[in-house]
Short mmCIF file of C-alpha atoms in Angstrom, two decimals:
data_model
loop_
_atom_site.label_atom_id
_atom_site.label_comp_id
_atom_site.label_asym_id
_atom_site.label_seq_id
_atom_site.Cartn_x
_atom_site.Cartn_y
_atom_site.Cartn_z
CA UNK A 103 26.53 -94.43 -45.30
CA UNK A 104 27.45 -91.45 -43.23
CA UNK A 105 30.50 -91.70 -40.85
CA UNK A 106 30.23 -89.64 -37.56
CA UNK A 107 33.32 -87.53 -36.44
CA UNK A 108 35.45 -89.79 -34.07
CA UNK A 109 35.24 -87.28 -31.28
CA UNK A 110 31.70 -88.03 -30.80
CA UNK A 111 32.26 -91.84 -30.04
CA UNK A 112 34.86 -90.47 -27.40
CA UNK A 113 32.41 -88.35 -25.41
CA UNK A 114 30.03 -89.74 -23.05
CA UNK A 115 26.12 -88.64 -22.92
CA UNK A 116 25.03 -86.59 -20.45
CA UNK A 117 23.71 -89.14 -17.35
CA UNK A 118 21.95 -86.01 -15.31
CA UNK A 119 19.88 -84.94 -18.69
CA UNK A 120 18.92 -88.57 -19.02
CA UNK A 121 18.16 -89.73 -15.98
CA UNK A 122 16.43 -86.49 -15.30
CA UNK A 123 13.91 -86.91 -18.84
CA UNK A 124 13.94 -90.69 -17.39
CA UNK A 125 12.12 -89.14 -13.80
CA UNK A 126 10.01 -86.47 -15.70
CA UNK A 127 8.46 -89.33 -18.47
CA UNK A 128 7.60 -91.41 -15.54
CA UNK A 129 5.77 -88.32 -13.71
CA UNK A 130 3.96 -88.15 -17.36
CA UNK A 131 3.00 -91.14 -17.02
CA UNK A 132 1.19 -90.58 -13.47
CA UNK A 133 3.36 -91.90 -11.23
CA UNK A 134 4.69 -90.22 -8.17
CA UNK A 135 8.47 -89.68 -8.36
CA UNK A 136 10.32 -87.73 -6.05
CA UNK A 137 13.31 -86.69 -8.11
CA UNK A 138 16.70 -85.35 -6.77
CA UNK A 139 18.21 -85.63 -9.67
CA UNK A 140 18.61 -81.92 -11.75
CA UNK A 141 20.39 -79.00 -10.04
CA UNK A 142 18.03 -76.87 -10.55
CA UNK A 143 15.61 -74.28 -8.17
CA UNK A 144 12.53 -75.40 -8.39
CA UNK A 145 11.69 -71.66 -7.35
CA UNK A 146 10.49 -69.03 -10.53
CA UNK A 147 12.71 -66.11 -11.49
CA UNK A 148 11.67 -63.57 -9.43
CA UNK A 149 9.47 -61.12 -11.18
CA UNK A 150 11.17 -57.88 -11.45
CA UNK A 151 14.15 -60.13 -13.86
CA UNK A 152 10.91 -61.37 -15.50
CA UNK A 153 9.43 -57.51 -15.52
CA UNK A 154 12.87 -56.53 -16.46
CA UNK A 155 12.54 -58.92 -20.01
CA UNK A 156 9.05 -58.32 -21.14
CA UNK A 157 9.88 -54.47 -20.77
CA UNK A 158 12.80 -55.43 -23.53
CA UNK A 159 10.40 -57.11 -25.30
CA UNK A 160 7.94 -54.40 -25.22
CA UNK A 161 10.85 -51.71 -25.95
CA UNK A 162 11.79 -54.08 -29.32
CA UNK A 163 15.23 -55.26 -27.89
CA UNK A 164 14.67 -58.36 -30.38
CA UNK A 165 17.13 -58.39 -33.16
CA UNK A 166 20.73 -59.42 -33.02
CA UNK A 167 23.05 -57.77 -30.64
CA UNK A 168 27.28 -58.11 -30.25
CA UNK A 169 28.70 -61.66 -30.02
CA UNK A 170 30.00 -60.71 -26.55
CA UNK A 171 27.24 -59.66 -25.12
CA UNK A 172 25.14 -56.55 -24.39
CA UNK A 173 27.40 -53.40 -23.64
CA UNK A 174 25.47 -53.13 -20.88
CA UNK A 175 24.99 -56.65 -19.37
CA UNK A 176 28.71 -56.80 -19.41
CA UNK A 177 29.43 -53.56 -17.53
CA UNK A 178 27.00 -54.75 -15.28
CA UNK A 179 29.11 -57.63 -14.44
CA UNK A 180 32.06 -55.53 -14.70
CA UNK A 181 30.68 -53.85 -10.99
CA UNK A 182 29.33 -57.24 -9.92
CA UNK A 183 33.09 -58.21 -10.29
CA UNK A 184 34.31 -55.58 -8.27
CA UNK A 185 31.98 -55.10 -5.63
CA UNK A 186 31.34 -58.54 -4.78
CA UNK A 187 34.85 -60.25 -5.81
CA UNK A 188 37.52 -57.23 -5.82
CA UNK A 189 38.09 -57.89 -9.06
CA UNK A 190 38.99 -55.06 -11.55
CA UNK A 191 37.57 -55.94 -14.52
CA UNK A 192 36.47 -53.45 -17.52
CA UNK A 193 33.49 -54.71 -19.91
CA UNK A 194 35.78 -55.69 -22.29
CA UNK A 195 36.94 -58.27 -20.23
CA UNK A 196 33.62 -59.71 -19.52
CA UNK A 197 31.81 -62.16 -22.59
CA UNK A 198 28.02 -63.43 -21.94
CA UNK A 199 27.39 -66.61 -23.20
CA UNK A 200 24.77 -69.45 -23.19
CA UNK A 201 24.45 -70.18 -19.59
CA UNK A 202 27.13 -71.67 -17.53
CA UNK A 203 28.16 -74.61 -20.06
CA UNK A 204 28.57 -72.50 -22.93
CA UNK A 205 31.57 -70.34 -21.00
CA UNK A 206 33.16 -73.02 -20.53
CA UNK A 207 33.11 -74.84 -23.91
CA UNK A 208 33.96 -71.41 -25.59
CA UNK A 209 36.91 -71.24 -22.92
CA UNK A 210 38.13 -74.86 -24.03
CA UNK A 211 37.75 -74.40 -27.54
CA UNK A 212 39.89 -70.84 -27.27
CA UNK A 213 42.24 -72.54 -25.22
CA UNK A 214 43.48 -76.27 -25.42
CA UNK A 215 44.71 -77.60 -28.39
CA UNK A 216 45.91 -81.44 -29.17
CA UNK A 217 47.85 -82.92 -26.12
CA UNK A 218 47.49 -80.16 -23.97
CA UNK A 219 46.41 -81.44 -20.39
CA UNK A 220 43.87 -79.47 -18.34
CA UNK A 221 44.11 -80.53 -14.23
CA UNK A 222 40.58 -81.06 -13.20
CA UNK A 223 39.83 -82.36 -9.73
CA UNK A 224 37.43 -85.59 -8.64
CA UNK A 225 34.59 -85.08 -8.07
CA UNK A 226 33.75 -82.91 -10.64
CA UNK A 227 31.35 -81.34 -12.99
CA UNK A 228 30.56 -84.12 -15.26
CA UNK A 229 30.60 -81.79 -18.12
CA UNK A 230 34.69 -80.46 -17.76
CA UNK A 231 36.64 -83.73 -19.14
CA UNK A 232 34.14 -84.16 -22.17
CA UNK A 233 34.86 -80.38 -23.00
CA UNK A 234 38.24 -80.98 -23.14
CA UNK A 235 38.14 -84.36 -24.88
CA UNK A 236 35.79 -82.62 -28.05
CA UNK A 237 38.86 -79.99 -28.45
CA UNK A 238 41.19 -82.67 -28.34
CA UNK A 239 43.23 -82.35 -24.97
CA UNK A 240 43.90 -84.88 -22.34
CA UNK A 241 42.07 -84.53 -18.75
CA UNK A 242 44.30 -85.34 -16.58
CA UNK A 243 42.30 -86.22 -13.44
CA UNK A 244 43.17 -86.23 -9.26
CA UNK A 245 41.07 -87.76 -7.15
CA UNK A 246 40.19 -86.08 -3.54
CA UNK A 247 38.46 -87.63 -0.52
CA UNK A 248 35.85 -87.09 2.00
CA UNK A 249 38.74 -87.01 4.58
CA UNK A 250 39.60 -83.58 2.92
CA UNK A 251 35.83 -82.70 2.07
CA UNK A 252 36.63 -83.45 -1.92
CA UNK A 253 38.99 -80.90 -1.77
CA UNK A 254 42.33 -80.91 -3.93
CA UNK A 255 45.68 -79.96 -2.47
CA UNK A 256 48.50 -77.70 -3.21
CA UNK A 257 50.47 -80.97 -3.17
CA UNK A 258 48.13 -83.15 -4.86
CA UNK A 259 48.20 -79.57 -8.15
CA UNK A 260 52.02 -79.34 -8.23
CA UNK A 261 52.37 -83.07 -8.52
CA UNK A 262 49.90 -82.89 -11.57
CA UNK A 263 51.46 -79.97 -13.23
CA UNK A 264 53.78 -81.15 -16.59
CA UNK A 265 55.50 -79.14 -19.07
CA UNK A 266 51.81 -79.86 -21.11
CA UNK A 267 49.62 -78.41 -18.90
CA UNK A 268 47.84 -75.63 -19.85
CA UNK A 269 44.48 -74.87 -17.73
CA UNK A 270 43.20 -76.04 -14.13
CA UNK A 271 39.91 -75.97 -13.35
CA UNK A 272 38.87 -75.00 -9.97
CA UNK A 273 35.14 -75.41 -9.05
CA UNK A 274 34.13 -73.46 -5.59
CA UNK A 275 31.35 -74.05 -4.47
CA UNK A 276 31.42 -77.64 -5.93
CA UNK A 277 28.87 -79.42 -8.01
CA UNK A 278 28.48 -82.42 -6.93
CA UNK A 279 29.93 -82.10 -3.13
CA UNK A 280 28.51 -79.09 -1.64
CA UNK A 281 32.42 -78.13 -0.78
CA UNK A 282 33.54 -74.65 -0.62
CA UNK A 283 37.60 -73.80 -0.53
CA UNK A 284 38.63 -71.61 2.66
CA UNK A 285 40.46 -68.56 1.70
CA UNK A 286 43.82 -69.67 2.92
CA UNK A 287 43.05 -72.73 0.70
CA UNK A 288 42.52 -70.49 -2.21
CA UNK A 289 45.91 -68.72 -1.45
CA UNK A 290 47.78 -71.83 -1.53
CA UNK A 291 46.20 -73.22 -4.50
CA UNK A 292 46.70 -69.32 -6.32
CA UNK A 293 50.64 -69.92 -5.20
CA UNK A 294 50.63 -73.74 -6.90
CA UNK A 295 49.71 -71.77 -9.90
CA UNK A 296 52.03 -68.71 -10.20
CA UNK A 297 55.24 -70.66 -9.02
CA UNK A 298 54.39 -73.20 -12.54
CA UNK A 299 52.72 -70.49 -14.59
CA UNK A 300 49.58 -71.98 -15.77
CA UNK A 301 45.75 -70.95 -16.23
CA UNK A 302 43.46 -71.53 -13.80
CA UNK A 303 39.24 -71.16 -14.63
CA UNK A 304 37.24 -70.45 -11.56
CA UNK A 305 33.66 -71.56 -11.81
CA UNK A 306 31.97 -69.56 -9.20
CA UNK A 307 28.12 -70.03 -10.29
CA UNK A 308 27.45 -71.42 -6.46
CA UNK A 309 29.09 -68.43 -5.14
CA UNK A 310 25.75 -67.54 -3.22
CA UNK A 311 24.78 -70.35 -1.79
CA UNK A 312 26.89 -70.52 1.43
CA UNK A 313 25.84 -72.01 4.53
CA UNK A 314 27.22 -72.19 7.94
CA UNK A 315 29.39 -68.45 8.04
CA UNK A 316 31.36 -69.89 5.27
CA UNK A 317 33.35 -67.86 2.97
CA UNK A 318 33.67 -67.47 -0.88
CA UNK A 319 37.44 -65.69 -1.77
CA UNK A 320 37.29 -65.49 -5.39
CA UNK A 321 41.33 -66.98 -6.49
CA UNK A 322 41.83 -64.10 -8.95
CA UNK A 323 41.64 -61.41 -6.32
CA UNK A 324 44.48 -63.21 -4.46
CA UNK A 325 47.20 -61.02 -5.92
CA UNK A 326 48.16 -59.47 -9.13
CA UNK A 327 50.05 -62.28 -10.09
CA UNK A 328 47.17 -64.83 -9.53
CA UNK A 329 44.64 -62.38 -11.26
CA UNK A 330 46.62 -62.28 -15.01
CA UNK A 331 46.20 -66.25 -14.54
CA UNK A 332 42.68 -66.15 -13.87
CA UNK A 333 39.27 -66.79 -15.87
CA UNK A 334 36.45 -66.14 -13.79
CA UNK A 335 33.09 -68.20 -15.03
CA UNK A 336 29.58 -67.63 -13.50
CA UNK A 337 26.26 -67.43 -14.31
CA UNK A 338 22.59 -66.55 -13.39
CA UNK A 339 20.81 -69.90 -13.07
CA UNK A 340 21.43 -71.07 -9.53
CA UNK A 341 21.41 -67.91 -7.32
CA UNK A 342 18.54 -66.23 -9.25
CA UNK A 343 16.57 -69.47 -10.43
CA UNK A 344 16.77 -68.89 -14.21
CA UNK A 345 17.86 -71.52 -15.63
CA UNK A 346 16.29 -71.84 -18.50
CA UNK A 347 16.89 -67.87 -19.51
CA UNK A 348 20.61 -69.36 -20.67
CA UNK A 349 22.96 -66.39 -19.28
CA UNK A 350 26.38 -66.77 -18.34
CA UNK A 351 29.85 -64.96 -18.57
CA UNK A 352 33.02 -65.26 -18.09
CA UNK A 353 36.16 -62.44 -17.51
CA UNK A 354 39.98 -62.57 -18.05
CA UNK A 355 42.61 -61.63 -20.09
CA UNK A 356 40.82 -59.77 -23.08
CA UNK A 357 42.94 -61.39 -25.78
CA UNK A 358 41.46 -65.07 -24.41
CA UNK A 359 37.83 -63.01 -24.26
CA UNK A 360 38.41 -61.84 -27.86
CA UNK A 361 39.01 -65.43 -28.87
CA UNK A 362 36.31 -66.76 -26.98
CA UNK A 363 34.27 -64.07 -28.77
CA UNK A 364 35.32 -65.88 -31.93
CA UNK A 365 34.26 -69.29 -31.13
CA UNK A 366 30.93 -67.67 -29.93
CA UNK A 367 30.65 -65.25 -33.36
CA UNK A 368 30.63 -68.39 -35.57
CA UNK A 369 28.83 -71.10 -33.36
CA UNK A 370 25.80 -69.11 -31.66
CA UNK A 371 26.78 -65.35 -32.22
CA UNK A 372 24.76 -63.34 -29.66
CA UNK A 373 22.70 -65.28 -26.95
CA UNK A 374 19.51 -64.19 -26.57
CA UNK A 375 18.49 -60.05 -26.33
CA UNK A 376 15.88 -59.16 -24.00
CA UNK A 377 17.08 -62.20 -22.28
CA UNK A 378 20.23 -60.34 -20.96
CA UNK A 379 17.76 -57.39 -19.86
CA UNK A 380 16.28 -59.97 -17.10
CA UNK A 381 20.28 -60.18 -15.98
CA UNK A 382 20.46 -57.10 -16.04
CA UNK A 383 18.02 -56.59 -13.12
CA UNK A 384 19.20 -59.51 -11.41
CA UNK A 385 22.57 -57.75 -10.79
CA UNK A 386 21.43 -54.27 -10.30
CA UNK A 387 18.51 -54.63 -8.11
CA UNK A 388 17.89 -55.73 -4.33
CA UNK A 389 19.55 -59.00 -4.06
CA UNK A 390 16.50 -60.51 -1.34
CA UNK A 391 15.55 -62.45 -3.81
CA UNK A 392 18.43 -64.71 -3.07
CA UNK A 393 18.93 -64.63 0.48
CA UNK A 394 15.28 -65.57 0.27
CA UNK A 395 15.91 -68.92 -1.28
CA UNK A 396 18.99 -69.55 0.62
CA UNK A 397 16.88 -69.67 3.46
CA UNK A 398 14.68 -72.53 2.03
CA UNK A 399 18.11 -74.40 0.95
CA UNK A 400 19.26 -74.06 4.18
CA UNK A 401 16.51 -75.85 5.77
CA UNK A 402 16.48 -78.28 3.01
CA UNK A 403 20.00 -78.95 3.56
CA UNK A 404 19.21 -79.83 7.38
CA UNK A 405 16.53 -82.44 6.60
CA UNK A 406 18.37 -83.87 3.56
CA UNK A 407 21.65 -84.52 5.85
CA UNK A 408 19.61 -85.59 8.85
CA UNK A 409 17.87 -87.99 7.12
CA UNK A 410 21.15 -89.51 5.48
CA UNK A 411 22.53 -89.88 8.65
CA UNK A 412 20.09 -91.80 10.37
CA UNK A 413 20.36 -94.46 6.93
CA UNK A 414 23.25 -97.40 7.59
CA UNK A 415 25.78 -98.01 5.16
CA UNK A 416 25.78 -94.82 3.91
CA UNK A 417 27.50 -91.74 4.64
CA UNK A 418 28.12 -87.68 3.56
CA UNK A 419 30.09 -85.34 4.44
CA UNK A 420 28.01 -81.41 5.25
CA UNK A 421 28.13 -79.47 2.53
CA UNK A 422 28.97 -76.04 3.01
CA UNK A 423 27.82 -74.64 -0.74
CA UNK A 424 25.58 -75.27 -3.58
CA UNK A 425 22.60 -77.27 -3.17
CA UNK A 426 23.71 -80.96 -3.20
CA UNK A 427 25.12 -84.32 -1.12
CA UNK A 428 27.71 -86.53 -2.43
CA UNK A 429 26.92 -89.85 -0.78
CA UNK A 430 28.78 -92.69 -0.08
CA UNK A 431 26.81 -96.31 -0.90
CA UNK A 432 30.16 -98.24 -1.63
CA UNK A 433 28.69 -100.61 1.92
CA UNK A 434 25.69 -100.80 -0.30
CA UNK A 435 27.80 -103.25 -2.14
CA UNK A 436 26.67 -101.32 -5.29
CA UNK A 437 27.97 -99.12 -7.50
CA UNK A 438 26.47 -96.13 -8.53
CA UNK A 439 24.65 -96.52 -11.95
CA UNK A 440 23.06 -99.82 -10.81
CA UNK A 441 21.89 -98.39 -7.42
CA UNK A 442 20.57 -95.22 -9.03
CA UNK A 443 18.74 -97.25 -11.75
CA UNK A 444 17.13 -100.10 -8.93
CA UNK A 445 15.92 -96.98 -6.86
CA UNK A 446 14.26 -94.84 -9.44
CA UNK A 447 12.56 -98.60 -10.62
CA UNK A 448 11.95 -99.84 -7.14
CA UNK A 449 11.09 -96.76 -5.28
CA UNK A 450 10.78 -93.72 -7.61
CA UNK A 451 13.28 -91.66 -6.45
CA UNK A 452 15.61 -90.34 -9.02
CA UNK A 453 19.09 -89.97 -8.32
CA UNK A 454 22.33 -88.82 -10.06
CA UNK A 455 25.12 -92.08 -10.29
CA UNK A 456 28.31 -90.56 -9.14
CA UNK A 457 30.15 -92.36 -11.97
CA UNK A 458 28.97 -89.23 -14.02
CA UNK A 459 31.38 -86.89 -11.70
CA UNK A 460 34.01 -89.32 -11.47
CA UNK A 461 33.08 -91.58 -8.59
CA UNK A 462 31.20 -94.94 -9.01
CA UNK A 463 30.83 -95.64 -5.14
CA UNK A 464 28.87 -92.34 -4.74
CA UNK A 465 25.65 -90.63 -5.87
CA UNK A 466 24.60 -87.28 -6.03
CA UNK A 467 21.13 -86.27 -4.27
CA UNK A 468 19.88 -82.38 -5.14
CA UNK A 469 17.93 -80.79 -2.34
CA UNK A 470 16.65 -77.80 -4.40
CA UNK A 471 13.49 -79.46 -4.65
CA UNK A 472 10.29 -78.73 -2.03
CA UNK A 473 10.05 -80.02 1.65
CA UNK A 474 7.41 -82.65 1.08
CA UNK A 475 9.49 -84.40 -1.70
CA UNK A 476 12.61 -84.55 0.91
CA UNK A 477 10.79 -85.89 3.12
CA UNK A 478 8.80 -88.75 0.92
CA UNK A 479 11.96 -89.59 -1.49
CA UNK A 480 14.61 -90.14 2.15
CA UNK A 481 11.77 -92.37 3.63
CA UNK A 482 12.10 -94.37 0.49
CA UNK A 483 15.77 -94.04 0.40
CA UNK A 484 15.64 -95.69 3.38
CA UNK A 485 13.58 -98.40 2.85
CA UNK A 486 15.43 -99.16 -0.58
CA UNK A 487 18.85 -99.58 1.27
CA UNK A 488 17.42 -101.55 4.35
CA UNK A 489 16.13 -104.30 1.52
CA UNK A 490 19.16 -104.13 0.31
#
């Protein structure tokens, strides 16, 4: 009989991806779900990144290309860097990979070896511990508060930091909280991480989505010092609705990029061809598209938070990124996996259980869905708790 690798037991399935199929077998099934669950835009990819492909396709961009990514695609980002982040950044600094999870398990793998700890604040991406558990590390995880809008603190990093840690992880815009860092917050952080020497990745793929005047400072164009410490990760899903075209990058220090490339070369070599075309476009043309669809979040956002408001024995704090509330149901006197699984029964409204990002008295609701399921799935939101 076959014996799995013990790393598998010692990673936990991905609760979004199943409680997401979970919603979208009971819409096949006819009934009327209102699902909050995915992070994804339910808008298309606008059609000149669509245009943009089936030219590729059309001009036989088909066969394999470089590990790292179309010469191209990564200059491309190479400019997006610098005009949008001040960050000076050459194409050989720059690797595409297979959307936004892929950077980040090529960064892990390149990185962390046995015992090595990688700081990763609570709430966070449910994804970043298991990543560092399959290469073998140790998460070592701090928890933040609504007080301080699930924000971690210079203090709360230096106390962290050991002679073992290698990597922080720094997620602004957050998934799941909506929270966005204030520049002076970045600065602080960027000096927690010079003063102890460490790596820090920056996952920037909300970068955006900003509501409210606030402001995205991107850590590695703090300084110099900050910037040779700095792996910046983003991606085209979120801000340009393609997330199923699977095209992300990241951009450092070119000897981590070159073993990055490595990991990539012999797991998935190139990521798709005339795929990278479409990103292509997204960078280089008028950028409408997006402030287009932050307009819809932002109203979204407003009837989402309103509604949670006006619900007892609950609470949230305003996001001011990304597309998502982190609420509070620990009054519910449930915790998050059984509350998540009694609503999507009871009243059809799938939800993520916060236990996935490191919470169990919190859930995560996604408003990047249309108005008329808002409205529908916090009316039964409401009802749900009240029979509580």
């Amino acid at each position: 009989m076959n014996k799995l690798a013990t790393r598998i037991s010692q990673v936990n399935p991905s609760i979004t991806l199943t409680i997401t199929a979970k919603a979208k077998a009971m819409k096949a099934e006819g009934l009327d779900v209102c699902s909050f669950s995915a992070g994804e835009p339910d808008f298309d990819t606008p059609d000149h990144i669509k245009l943009a492909a089936k030219k590729a396709l059309d001009e036989g961009k088909t066969k394999y290309g470089a590990a790292a990514g179309e010469m191209a695609l990564r200059q491309a980002i190479a400019n997006k860097l610098k005009k949008d982040n001040n960050l000076e950044y050459k194409a050989e600094n720059v690797i595409v990979t297979n959307g936004g999870k892929h950077f980040l398990y090529n960064l892990i793998m390149a990185l962390i070896e046995t015992d090595d700890e990688v700081i990763i604040p609570a709430p966070y991406w449910l994804s970043y511990p298991e990543m560092v558990t399959l290469a073998g590390g140790k998460s070592v995880i701090v928890t933040t508060t609504a007080e301080n809008e699930y924000k971690i603190t210079p203090e709360q990093l230096t106390q962290a930091i050991t002679p073992k840690t290698k990597l922080f992880v720094l997620n602004s815009p957050s998934n799941p909280t909506g929270s966005v860092y204030t520049p002076d917050e970045i600065k602080a952080l960027a000096q927690v991480i010079i003063d102890h020497d460490i790596l820090v990745v920056s996952d920037e793929i909300y970068e955006k989505i900003l509501y409210d005047g606030a402001t995205h400072l991107s850590i590695g164009a703090v300084n110099e010092e900050i910037f040779k410490r700095t792996l910046i990760s983003n991606g085209f899903a979120k801000a340009y609705s393609m997330t199923g075209w699977r095209v992300g990058y990241i951009a450092g220090d070119i000897n981590i990029i070159k073993a990055m490339t490595t990991v990539q070369g012999h797991s998935t070599s190139n990521i798709c061809t005339f795929a990278q075309y479409g990103a292509i476009a997204a960078l280089e043309s008028s950028q409408d598209c997006v402030s287009e669809m932050l307009v819809s979040f932002t109203q979204r956002r407003k009837v989402m938070y309103s509604a949670i408001e006006s619900i007892t024995n609950v609470s949230t704090t305003l996001p001011q990124g990304a597309f998502y509330l982190f609420i509070d149901i620990s009054k519910t006197g449930l915790k998050s996996l059984e509350f998540c699984d009694k609503l999507l029964t009871q009243e059809k409204v799938a939800t993520i259980p916060g236990i996935a990002f490191g919470d169990d008295n919190c859930i995560r609701l996604s408003y990047a869905t249309d108005m008329d399921s808002i409205e529908k799935g916090m009316t039964r939101l409401g009802n749900f708790i009240q029979s509580l």
